[in-house]
Amino acid sequence: MEETGLFTVHVCLDGLDALEYLERHDIQAVISDYDMPDMDGITLLRHIREKYPRLPFIMLTGNDSKETAIEALNAGADFYQNKAEDLEIQVLDLSHKITILVEKARAEAAIQRKDLILEVIGRTAGRLLKGEHFYTEMKTILKELGQVTGAIGACIGDPQHHEERSDVPELITWWKDEEKALKNPNRCDLFGDLIRAMGMNHDDDPYIIINSDDAFPSEREGLTRLEVGSDVFLPVKAGDERWGYLTLFFSEMKKELTQPELYAYTMLTELAGAARYRAYIEDYFKNPVEKSLVGVFLIRNNRFLYINPRFSAIFGYSRAEIIRTKSLPGLFQMPDAEQVRETLDQIRSGWREYAHLELTALNRDGMQIQIELYVTMLRANGSDCLIGNCLDITQRKEAEEKVRAQEELLKQNMMTSLKEKETLLREIHHRVKNNMQIIASLLRLTDFQSGNPEVHEVIRDCRNRIFSMASIHEKLYQTEDLANVPLGSYIRDIGNRIILEFEMEDGQIQYRVIENDEVFVEISTGIPIGLMMNELITNSIKHAFPAGNPGIIEVEIGMNDQQGVIRYHDNGRGLPEGFDPKEQTTLGLELIRNLTTQIQGTSRFESGPGMTCILTFPLQKTKDHEVREGFWA
């Protein structure tokens, strides 16, 4: 048998010797005689079958008893064969039978290992589905896998990114000799070195076997340092990316995997990859969503697929109650429920991409709560789903309402205070106007007592100036806006009062005020303008229309490029020839020059026919009117 080069044969002198040898060595087939000292072949066969039920056994004997042959076959012998006279034929026959039996035993062992591995996978998958911890389950399955396959160690994961102290290790290991493994704590690093020594990406290969006989020097060194004879690598994918490898370490030299073994290992890598991906999703997505302070939900076909604990807490129902009996619109009050229903239909139809709503709902206790709702669409497992989140904003709304009430109260208080101040200001303007009228009345009494025409003229001019200043205070306490004086009506009142003061015949002087734009001025601008108008009108009455001649005084008011413009004109005899306002020393012209400077304006005099004076001044405030470009150009 050994001379064929196919077998290594060990000869035992009796049955006891054979049983002891089987305890200590890995034997692939047994050929036994029937007649042996102390223990016959049938007895030996029964002992072997008790402990090694699949070990190939051939009874080769010179006993050609039919009964013995039947007994041997019934006891579990694979073949019963008589010794032949032609030794060469006998050897060829035995070689053929042993080869067939060993291959059959290997195939059966592989199938048995496959079944055992699938059984382990089934148990592990069941535990993972019940929510058991991924890393604990992987540690258990590696141990069970080692026991089934005869491996002395196993790893799953990525040794090149492994950190021993990490809460989420990237490499999970098991070693049959744990005590020996503890003495060599760097095995993970050695395993990583071995992966790098392979020098290529093997994701496209179903598996890789490295053994000491066929390995490259760097790979052989890695196996030696790991104290193993061969390694089997199978890539593990988590999602679309390789997570790492399922690796089995064997003391013997493995050459290849049988199809049943490859099938079982592949199933294991798929389970590990799926479980790793699920663990990743739970670690980085599901767990944060479960702990989120915002309610999260997923809807398909109008039914809840998922809600997180916060969503359940917001509405006060258990997760099971909401998923079994509730719809999203059904959690809200009308008409908000109808609004939610219409919004979901619009998102499903593609009419809108997402929605943001603020709604009113009732929780389980019947309390009204305010909800902020966000909803959009996503594609999951081949179907359209609605995903969204909601936030209980009841406290925020209550706080906003309190702030709004406080703001309203503050506004009312401010308005009350403002009205009080406006009343006070009106009262001040009223009293100022009254005081000025008292002064004007005292001047009139003085005029009556003097009897002097020159004194009368001076007093009348003073009274007119006082009335010009009093008029603006009268306008301010009569209008709603205490900051701005309507310039048109102000100038109109000044002119009418001056004409009345001169006691002229009715219609002798026609006084017109034309407002091309509605112009408003502050009191600081209005008083100087009023005094200038007083001087101009008084001057026209005195000098433009001598001997009581009739005349026309026209004042045109407008705006040009944010400038106020007043065009004063009378149709009298005009200014004297060679008139230069800068060289005039009369009180009226001096007042006009000084008051023009005070309001940062300009004044220009023109003569013929009549007299014209154009005043321009900056407008600090206007009241809802646009400047008419180029009107005075």
Short mmCIF file of C-alpha atoms in Angstrom, two decimals, residues 43-525:
data_model
loop_
_atom_site.label_atom_id
_atom_site.label_comp_id
_atom_site.label_asym_id
_atom_site.label_seq_id
_atom_site.Cartn_x
_atom_site.Cartn_y
_atom_site.Cartn_z
CA THR A 43 -15.60 -6.11 18.32
CA LEU A 44 -13.02 -3.56 17.14
CA LEU A 45 -15.47 -2.30 14.51
CA ARG A 46 -18.19 -1.77 17.10
CA HIS A 47 -15.80 0.22 19.33
CA ILE A 48 -14.72 2.38 16.40
CA ARG A 49 -18.29 3.04 15.28
CA GLU A 50 -19.26 4.20 18.74
CA LYS A 51 -16.61 6.91 18.71
CA TYR A 52 -15.90 7.49 15.00
CA PRO A 53 -19.16 6.81 13.18
CA ARG A 54 -17.94 8.12 9.80
CA LEU A 55 -14.41 6.69 9.76
CA PRO A 56 -14.02 4.41 6.66
CA PHE A 57 -13.62 0.74 7.76
CA ILE A 58 -12.75 -2.28 5.57
CA MET A 59 -12.83 -5.82 6.95
CA LEU A 60 -10.07 -7.77 5.09
CA THR A 61 -9.91 -11.38 6.25
CA GLY A 62 -9.31 -14.94 5.17
CA ASN A 63 -12.52 -15.92 6.90
CA ASP A 64 -14.90 -16.48 4.03
CA SER A 65 -17.85 -17.27 6.27
CA LYS A 66 -21.03 -15.75 4.91
CA GLU A 67 -22.35 -15.21 8.42
CA THR A 68 -19.20 -13.31 9.42
CA ALA A 69 -19.49 -11.10 6.36
CA ILE A 70 -23.12 -10.27 7.15
CA GLU A 71 -22.25 -9.57 10.78
CA ALA A 72 -19.41 -7.23 9.77
CA LEU A 73 -21.57 -5.29 7.34
CA ASN A 74 -24.36 -5.03 9.92
CA ALA A 75 -21.85 -3.75 12.48
CA GLY A 76 -20.99 -0.85 10.15
CA ALA A 77 -18.16 -2.06 7.91
CA ASP A 78 -18.02 -0.22 4.60
CA PHE A 79 -16.61 -3.27 2.80
CA TYR A 80 -16.06 -6.92 3.67
CA GLN A 81 -13.35 -8.44 1.52
CA ASN A 82 -11.56 -11.77 1.45
CA LYS A 83 -7.83 -11.88 1.09
CA ALA A 84 -6.79 -12.60 -2.50
CA GLU A 85 -3.91 -14.70 -3.72
CA ASP A 86 -2.82 -11.97 -6.21
CA LEU A 87 -1.35 -9.28 -3.98
CA GLU A 88 -1.09 -6.65 -6.73
CA ILE A 89 -4.77 -6.97 -7.59
CA GLN A 90 -5.60 -6.89 -3.88
CA VAL A 91 -3.63 -3.62 -3.42
CA LEU A 92 -5.25 -1.96 -6.44
CA ASP A 93 -8.68 -2.98 -5.23
CA LEU A 94 -8.08 -1.70 -1.71
CA SER A 95 -6.56 1.56 -3.01
CA HIS A 96 -9.61 2.20 -5.12
CA LYS A 97 -12.01 1.45 -2.27
CA ILE A 98 -10.09 3.53 0.26
CA THR A 99 -9.95 6.49 -2.12
CA ILE A 100 -13.69 6.30 -2.67
CA LEU A 101 -14.40 5.94 1.05
CA VAL A 102 -12.09 8.79 2.08
CA GLU A 103 -13.55 11.14 -0.52
CA LYS A 104 -17.03 10.12 0.57
CA ALA A 105 -16.11 10.69 4.22
CA ARG A 106 -14.64 14.06 3.40
CA ALA A 107 -17.75 15.06 1.47
CA GLU A 108 -19.99 13.89 4.27
CA ALA A 109 -17.83 15.68 6.83
CA ALA A 110 -17.98 18.86 4.73
CA ILE A 111 -21.74 18.57 4.46
CA GLN A 112 -21.96 17.92 8.17
CA ARG A 113 -19.75 20.95 8.87
CA LYS A 114 -21.88 23.00 6.51
CA ASP A 115 -25.03 21.93 8.36
CA LEU A 116 -23.45 22.65 11.70
CA ILE A 117 -22.22 26.06 10.51
CA LEU A 118 -25.66 26.88 9.14
CA GLU A 119 -27.13 25.81 12.45
CA VAL A 120 -24.75 28.15 14.24
CA ILE A 121 -25.66 30.93 11.77
CA GLY A 122 -29.34 30.29 12.38
CA ARG A 123 -28.96 30.55 16.14
CA THR A 124 -26.87 33.69 15.87
CA ALA A 125 -29.26 35.32 13.41
CA GLY A 126 -32.14 34.60 15.77
CA ARG A 127 -30.33 36.22 18.67
CA LEU A 128 -29.38 39.25 16.56
CA LEU A 129 -32.98 39.71 15.45
CA LYS A 130 -33.99 39.76 19.10
CA GLY A 131 -31.66 42.71 19.58
CA GLU A 132 -28.66 41.00 21.15
CA HIS A 133 -25.39 42.94 21.04
CA PHE A 134 -23.53 42.52 17.75
CA TYR A 135 -20.03 42.21 19.19
CA THR A 136 -21.06 39.73 21.88
CA GLU A 137 -22.81 37.56 19.28
CA MET A 138 -19.84 37.67 16.91
CA LYS A 139 -17.57 36.50 19.73
CA THR A 140 -19.92 33.59 20.40
CA ILE A 141 -20.26 32.57 16.77
CA LEU A 142 -16.47 32.56 16.29
CA LYS A 143 -16.11 30.15 19.20
CA GLU A 144 -18.86 27.87 17.90
CA LEU A 145 -17.38 28.07 14.40
CA GLY A 146 -13.98 27.01 15.71
CA GLN A 147 -15.50 24.04 17.47
CA VAL A 148 -17.31 22.93 14.31
CA THR A 149 -14.44 23.44 11.86
CA GLY A 150 -11.50 22.40 14.04
CA ALA A 151 -9.93 25.86 13.73
CA ILE A 152 -7.55 26.95 16.48
CA GLY A 153 -8.50 30.60 16.10
CA ALA A 154 -10.86 32.89 14.25
CA CYS A 155 -11.21 36.62 13.61
CA ILE A 156 -13.80 38.82 11.97
CA GLY A 157 -13.34 42.47 11.06
CA ASP A 158 -10.54 44.76 9.96
CA PRO A 159 -7.25 44.21 11.79
CA GLN A 160 -5.65 47.24 10.14
CA HIS A 161 -8.07 49.63 11.92
CA HIS A 162 -8.31 47.74 15.17
CA GLU A 163 -8.01 49.56 18.49
CA GLU A 164 -7.97 47.44 21.64
CA ARG A 165 -9.46 50.17 23.83
CA SER A 166 -12.20 51.15 21.43
CA ASP A 167 -15.78 50.80 22.67
CA VAL A 168 -16.67 49.61 19.16
CA PRO A 169 -13.75 47.35 18.11
CA GLU A 170 -13.18 46.78 14.41
CA LEU A 171 -11.79 43.28 15.01
CA ILE A 172 -13.39 40.47 17.03
CA THR A 173 -11.19 37.46 17.84
CA TRP A 174 -11.39 34.01 19.36
CA TRP A 175 -8.54 31.61 20.15
CA LYS A 176 -8.90 28.01 21.22
CA ASP A 177 -5.93 28.35 23.57
CA GLU A 178 -6.98 31.50 25.41
CA GLU A 179 -4.09 31.21 27.87
CA LYS A 180 -1.60 31.11 25.04
CA ALA A 181 -3.38 33.99 23.34
CA LEU A 182 -3.04 36.10 26.49
CA LYS A 183 0.71 35.48 26.43
CA ASN A 184 0.82 36.91 22.91
CA PRO A 185 -1.46 39.98 23.04
CA ASN A 186 -0.15 41.33 19.74
CA ARG A 187 -1.83 38.70 17.61
CA CYS A 188 -4.17 41.32 16.16
CA ASP A 189 -1.18 43.35 15.03
CA LEU A 190 0.44 40.22 13.59
CA PHE A 191 -2.78 39.46 11.75
CA GLY A 192 -2.77 43.00 10.34
CA ASP A 193 0.83 42.51 9.19
CA LEU A 194 -0.23 39.31 7.44
CA ILE A 195 -3.05 41.15 5.62
CA ARG A 196 -0.58 43.79 4.46
CA ALA A 197 1.85 41.08 3.39
CA MET A 198 -0.79 39.74 1.01
CA GLY A 199 -0.17 42.99 -0.88
CA MET A 200 -3.43 43.22 -2.86
CA ASN A 201 -7.15 43.68 -2.59
CA HIS A 202 -8.89 40.31 -2.65
CA ASP A 203 -12.49 41.54 -2.54
CA ASP A 204 -13.27 39.90 -5.88
CA ASP A 205 -12.06 36.47 -4.69
CA PRO A 206 -14.55 34.26 -2.84
CA TYR A 207 -11.77 33.26 -0.44
CA ILE A 208 -7.98 33.14 -0.05
CA ILE A 209 -5.96 30.36 1.60
CA ILE A 210 -2.42 30.94 2.76
CA ASN A 211 -0.40 27.98 4.04
CA SER A 212 3.23 27.57 4.95
CA ASP A 213 4.03 25.32 1.96
CA ASP A 214 2.82 27.73 -0.75
CA ALA A 215 3.19 31.14 0.94
CA PHE A 216 5.56 33.94 0.01
CA PRO A 217 8.37 34.54 2.49
CA SER A 218 6.65 37.53 4.09
CA GLU A 219 3.40 35.55 4.38
CA ARG A 220 5.21 32.51 5.76
CA GLU A 221 6.84 34.71 8.36
CA GLY A 222 3.42 35.98 9.39
CA LEU A 223 2.06 32.44 9.75
CA THR A 224 5.09 31.46 11.82
CA ARG A 225 4.69 34.41 14.17
CA LEU A 226 0.99 33.56 14.53
CA GLU A 227 1.96 29.93 15.19
CA VAL A 228 -0.51 28.55 12.64
CA GLY A 229 -0.16 26.30 9.59
CA SER A 230 -2.71 27.99 7.32
CA ASP A 231 -5.25 30.81 7.14
CA VAL A 232 -8.54 31.03 5.28
CA PHE A 233 -9.70 34.58 4.41
CA LEU A 234 -13.23 35.46 3.28
CA PRO A 235 -14.12 39.15 2.62
CA VAL A 236 -16.96 40.61 4.70
CA LYS A 237 -18.98 43.49 3.23
CA ALA A 238 -21.08 45.85 5.35
CA GLY A 239 -23.42 47.55 2.92
CA ASP A 240 -21.53 48.26 -0.30
CA GLU A 241 -18.07 48.45 1.28
CA ARG A 242 -15.69 45.84 2.62
CA TRP A 243 -15.62 45.94 6.38
CA GLY A 244 -12.89 43.33 6.84
CA TYR A 245 -12.40 39.56 6.70
CA LEU A 246 -13.68 36.38 8.27
CA THR A 247 -10.45 34.52 8.99
CA LEU A 248 -9.98 30.96 10.25
CA PHE A 249 -6.61 29.76 11.57
CA PHE A 250 -5.72 26.06 11.30
CA SER A 251 -2.78 24.12 12.63
CA GLU A 252 -2.77 21.80 9.57
CA MET A 253 -2.17 22.75 5.95
CA LYS A 254 -5.46 23.49 4.21
CA LYS A 255 -5.34 23.56 0.42
CA GLU A 256 -8.90 24.45 -0.53
CA LEU A 257 -12.48 24.64 0.68
CA THR A 258 -15.16 22.24 -0.45
CA GLN A 259 -18.30 23.67 -1.98
CA PRO A 260 -20.42 22.97 1.11
CA GLU A 261 -17.82 24.65 3.32
CA LEU A 262 -17.56 27.65 1.00
CA TYR A 263 -21.35 27.94 0.93
CA ALA A 264 -21.56 27.87 4.72
CA TYR A 265 -18.71 30.34 5.20
CA THR A 266 -20.19 32.68 2.59
CA MET A 267 -23.52 32.58 4.43
CA LEU A 268 -21.66 33.46 7.60
CA THR A 269 -19.86 36.43 6.00
CA GLU A 270 -23.18 37.72 4.65
CA LEU A 271 -24.77 37.41 8.10
CA ALA A 272 -21.80 39.11 9.74
CA GLY A 273 -21.77 41.89 7.13
CA ALA A 274 -25.51 42.49 7.46
CA ALA A 275 -25.28 42.44 11.26
CA ARG A 276 -22.27 44.79 11.20
CA TYR A 277 -24.13 47.18 8.90
CA ARG A 278 -27.17 47.03 11.14
CA ALA A 279 -24.99 47.66 14.19
CA TYR A 280 -23.41 50.61 12.36
CA ILE A 281 -26.84 52.00 11.46
CA GLU A 282 -28.02 51.58 15.04
CA ASP A 283 -24.86 53.15 16.49
CA TYR A 284 -24.81 56.16 14.21
CA PHE A 285 -28.45 56.60 13.11
CA LYS A 286 -31.09 54.61 14.97
CA ASN A 287 -29.77 55.20 18.47
CA PRO A 288 -29.50 59.00 17.96
CA VAL A 289 -33.03 58.98 16.50
CA GLU A 290 -34.30 56.92 19.44
CA LYS A 291 -32.70 59.38 21.86
CA SER A 292 -33.75 62.46 19.86
CA LEU A 293 -35.65 65.21 21.66
CA VAL A 294 -37.65 65.70 18.45
CA GLY A 295 -40.44 63.32 17.46
CA VAL A 296 -39.50 61.30 14.34
CA PHE A 297 -41.87 59.18 12.23
CA LEU A 298 -41.95 57.15 9.01
CA ILE A 299 -45.19 56.59 7.06
CA ARG A 300 -46.04 54.26 4.17
CA ASN A 301 -49.52 53.91 2.67
CA ASN A 302 -50.95 56.25 5.33
CA ARG A 303 -49.78 53.97 8.15
CA PHE A 304 -46.96 54.53 10.59
CA LEU A 305 -43.95 52.25 9.99
CA TYR A 306 -41.86 53.74 12.77
CA ILE A 307 -42.06 56.34 15.51
CA ASN A 308 -39.41 57.17 18.06
CA PRO A 309 -40.08 57.41 21.81
CA ARG A 310 -40.26 61.20 21.73
CA PHE A 311 -43.08 61.14 19.16
CA SER A 312 -44.97 58.77 21.43
CA ALA A 313 -44.35 60.97 24.47
CA ILE A 314 -45.56 64.13 22.71
CA PHE A 315 -49.02 62.69 22.03
CA GLY A 316 -49.19 60.51 25.16
CA TYR A 317 -49.95 57.22 23.35
CA SER A 318 -47.78 54.11 23.38
CA ARG A 319 -45.80 53.30 20.25
CA ALA A 320 -47.92 50.22 19.67
CA GLU A 321 -51.18 52.22 19.92
CA ILE A 322 -50.03 54.84 17.43
CA ILE A 323 -48.66 52.30 14.91
CA ARG A 324 -51.74 50.04 15.12
CA THR A 325 -54.60 52.52 15.38
CA LYS A 326 -53.55 56.06 14.46
CA SER A 327 -52.85 58.03 11.30
CA LEU A 328 -50.94 61.30 11.18
CA PRO A 329 -54.00 63.46 10.33
CA GLY A 330 -55.97 61.66 13.04
CA LEU A 331 -53.68 63.07 15.72
CA PHE A 332 -54.75 66.66 14.99
CA GLN A 333 -57.91 68.68 15.46
CA MET A 334 -60.05 69.97 12.63
CA PRO A 335 -59.43 71.94 10.48
CA ASP A 336 -55.73 71.21 11.03
CA ALA A 337 -56.33 67.49 10.39
CA GLU A 338 -57.67 68.28 6.91
CA GLN A 339 -54.71 70.56 6.27
CA VAL A 340 -52.31 67.72 7.16
CA ARG A 341 -54.16 65.31 4.88
CA GLU A 342 -54.03 67.75 1.95
CA THR A 343 -50.33 68.48 2.59
CA LEU A 344 -49.40 64.78 2.57
CA ASP A 345 -51.28 64.30 -0.72
CA GLN A 346 -49.41 67.25 -2.24
CA ILE A 347 -46.03 65.81 -1.22
CA ARG A 348 -46.91 62.34 -2.56
CA SER A 349 -48.02 63.82 -5.88
CA GLY A 350 -44.79 65.81 -6.20
CA TRP A 351 -46.60 69.15 -6.13
CA ARG A 352 -44.42 70.19 -3.22
CA GLU A 353 -41.13 68.85 -1.93
CA TYR A 354 -41.65 69.35 1.77
CA ALA A 355 -43.96 71.06 4.24
CA HIS A 356 -43.57 73.02 7.45
CA LEU A 357 -46.75 73.46 9.48
CA GLU A 358 -47.77 74.75 12.90
CA LEU A 359 -50.85 72.87 14.11
CA THR A 360 -53.08 72.17 17.10
CA ALA A 361 -53.51 68.65 18.47
CA LEU A 362 -55.00 66.90 21.49
CA ASN A 363 -52.88 64.51 23.52
CA ARG A 364 -54.28 61.39 25.12
CA ASP A 365 -55.27 63.34 28.26
CA GLY A 366 -57.36 65.73 26.16
CA MET A 367 -54.99 68.65 26.63
CA GLN A 368 -54.48 70.95 23.66
CA ILE A 369 -50.89 71.08 22.43
CA GLN A 370 -49.18 73.13 19.73
CA ILE A 371 -47.14 71.11 17.22
CA GLU A 372 -44.50 72.20 14.71
CA LEU A 373 -44.47 69.61 11.90
CA TYR A 374 -41.95 68.95 9.10
CA VAL A 375 -42.66 66.34 6.39
CA THR A 376 -40.88 65.26 3.19
CA MET A 377 -40.63 62.21 0.90
CA LEU A 378 -37.97 59.52 0.60
CA ARG A 379 -37.52 56.22 -1.23
CA ALA A 380 -37.05 53.17 1.02
CA ASN A 381 -37.03 49.48 0.00
CA GLY A 382 -38.47 50.27 -3.40
CA SER A 383 -41.46 52.29 -2.18
CA ASP A 384 -42.24 55.91 -1.40
CA CYS A 385 -42.36 56.81 2.27
CA LEU A 386 -43.07 60.01 4.15
CA ILE A 387 -40.54 60.94 6.79
CA GLY A 388 -40.89 63.78 9.20
CA ASN A 389 -40.42 65.13 12.66
CA CYS A 390 -42.52 67.10 15.08
CA LEU A 391 -41.82 69.29 18.04
CA ASP A 392 -44.07 70.22 20.94
CA ILE A 393 -43.99 74.02 20.87
CA THR A 394 -46.76 74.56 23.43
CA GLN A 395 -44.44 76.14 25.98
CA ARG A 396 -42.81 78.26 23.31
CA LYS A 397 -46.20 79.48 22.07
CA GLU A 398 -47.27 80.25 25.63
CA ALA A 399 -44.05 82.16 26.19
CA GLU A 400 -44.53 84.02 22.90
CA GLU A 401 -48.09 84.88 23.92
CA LYS A 402 -46.84 86.22 27.25
CA VAL A 403 -44.18 88.26 25.48
CA ARG A 404 -46.78 89.50 23.01
CA ALA A 405 -49.11 90.48 25.86
CA GLN A 406 -46.26 92.24 27.63
CA GLU A 407 -45.30 94.02 24.41
CA GLU A 408 -48.90 95.06 23.88
CA LEU A 409 -49.10 96.33 27.46
CA LEU A 410 -45.80 98.16 27.02
CA LYS A 411 -47.05 99.59 23.73
CA GLN A 412 -50.25 100.79 25.40
CA ASN A 413 -48.24 102.32 28.21
CA MET A 414 -45.95 103.99 25.71
CA MET A 415 -48.91 105.27 23.70
CA THR A 416 -50.50 106.60 26.88
CA SER A 417 -47.24 108.26 27.84
CA LEU A 418 -46.84 109.62 24.31
CA LYS A 419 -50.37 111.01 24.33
CA GLU A 420 -49.68 112.64 27.66
CA LYS A 421 -46.52 114.20 26.25
CA GLU A 422 -48.36 115.31 23.11
CA THR A 423 -51.05 116.87 25.26
CA LEU A 424 -48.37 118.61 27.29
CA LEU A 425 -46.63 119.85 24.14
CA ARG A 426 -49.91 121.13 22.70
CA GLU A 427 -50.57 122.89 25.96
CA ILE A 428 -47.10 124.46 25.81
CA HIS A 429 -47.58 125.58 22.21
CA HIS A 430 -51.02 126.92 23.12
CA ARG A 431 -49.65 128.90 26.05
CA VAL A 432 -46.74 130.22 23.99
CA LYS A 433 -49.22 131.38 21.34
CA ASN A 434 -51.43 132.99 24.02
CA ASN A 435 -48.47 134.72 25.62
CA MET A 436 -47.39 136.08 22.25
CA GLN A 437 -50.91 137.34 21.62
CA ILE A 438 -50.86 139.04 25.03
CA ILE A 439 -47.58 140.71 24.05
CA ALA A 440 -49.14 141.78 20.73
CA SER A 441 -52.19 143.14 22.62
CA LEU A 442 -49.96 145.12 25.00
CA LEU A 443 -48.15 146.58 22.01
CA ARG A 444 -51.49 147.58 20.51
CA LEU A 445 -52.44 149.36 23.79
CA THR A 446 -49.11 151.15 23.69
CA ASP A 447 -49.81 152.14 20.05
CA PHE A 448 -53.17 153.62 21.04
CA GLN A 449 -51.56 155.71 23.75
CA SER A 450 -48.67 157.03 21.68
CA GLY A 451 -50.58 158.80 18.84
CA ASN A 452 -47.31 158.96 16.89
CA PRO A 453 -47.47 157.61 13.26
CA GLU A 454 -43.85 156.48 13.32
CA VAL A 455 -44.34 154.62 16.60
CA HIS A 456 -47.52 153.14 15.16
CA GLU A 457 -45.60 151.72 12.18
CA VAL A 458 -42.84 150.23 14.36
CA ILE A 459 -45.36 148.68 16.73
CA ARG A 460 -47.35 147.25 13.83
CA ASP A 461 -44.18 145.61 12.36
CA CYS A 462 -43.35 144.14 15.77
CA ARG A 463 -46.87 142.87 16.18
CA ASN A 464 -46.73 141.20 12.74
CA ARG A 465 -43.44 139.49 13.63
CA ILE A 466 -44.94 138.28 16.88
CA PHE A 467 -48.03 136.99 15.06
CA SER A 468 -45.75 135.16 12.58
CA MET A 469 -44.08 133.31 15.46
CA ALA A 470 -47.36 132.74 17.30
CA SER A 471 -48.96 131.29 14.18
CA ILE A 472 -46.55 128.34 14.04
CA HIS A 473 -47.32 127.41 17.65
CA GLU A 474 -51.01 127.63 16.79
CA LYS A 475 -50.50 125.22 13.88
CA LEU A 476 -48.58 122.78 16.05
CA TYR A 477 -51.21 122.43 18.75
CA GLN A 478 -53.97 122.14 16.13
CA THR A 479 -52.34 119.31 14.11
CA GLU A 480 -51.77 115.62 14.87
CA ASP A 481 -48.06 115.79 14.05
CA LEU A 482 -46.34 117.91 16.69
CA ALA A 483 -42.99 117.68 14.93
CA ASN A 484 -43.92 119.03 11.49
CA VAL A 485 -45.75 122.17 10.39
CA PRO A 486 -47.68 122.25 7.08
CA LEU A 487 -45.81 125.08 5.37
CA GLY A 488 -48.61 126.05 2.92
CA SER A 489 -51.35 126.76 5.47
CA TYR A 490 -48.79 128.39 7.79
CA ILE A 491 -47.70 130.92 5.14
CA ARG A 492 -51.33 131.46 4.13
CA ASP A 493 -52.32 132.39 7.72
CA ILE A 494 -49.35 134.72 8.10
CA GLY A 495 -50.23 136.67 4.93
CA ASN A 496 -53.93 136.93 5.77
CA ARG A 497 -53.17 138.20 9.29
CA ILE A 498 -50.71 140.83 7.99
CA ILE A 499 -53.16 142.14 5.39
CA LEU A 500 -55.82 142.28 8.10
CA GLU A 501 -53.42 144.17 10.36
CA PHE A 502 -52.91 146.88 7.68
CA GLU A 503 -56.71 147.46 7.65
CA MET A 504 -56.87 147.59 3.86
CA GLU A 505 -59.99 147.66 1.76
CA ASP A 506 -61.45 144.33 0.84
CA GLY A 507 -59.87 143.01 -2.38
CA GLN A 508 -57.23 145.71 -2.58
CA ILE A 509 -54.46 143.14 -2.16
CA GLN A 510 -55.04 139.64 -3.55
CA TYR A 511 -53.01 137.11 -1.62
CA ARG A 512 -52.48 133.64 -3.14
CA VAL A 513 -50.56 130.60 -1.86
CA ILE A 514 -49.93 127.85 -4.42
CA GLU A 515 -48.74 124.42 -3.14
CA ASN A 516 -47.09 122.45 -5.92
CA ASP A 517 -45.97 119.98 -3.25
CA GLU A 518 -47.17 119.43 0.26
CA VAL A 519 -44.16 120.53 2.32
CA PHE A 520 -43.72 120.04 6.04
CA VAL A 521 -41.04 121.74 8.16
CA GLU A 522 -39.90 121.55 11.75
CA ILE A 523 -40.48 124.41 14.13
CA SER A 524 -36.78 125.35 13.99
CA THR A 525 -37.20 125.96 10.25
#
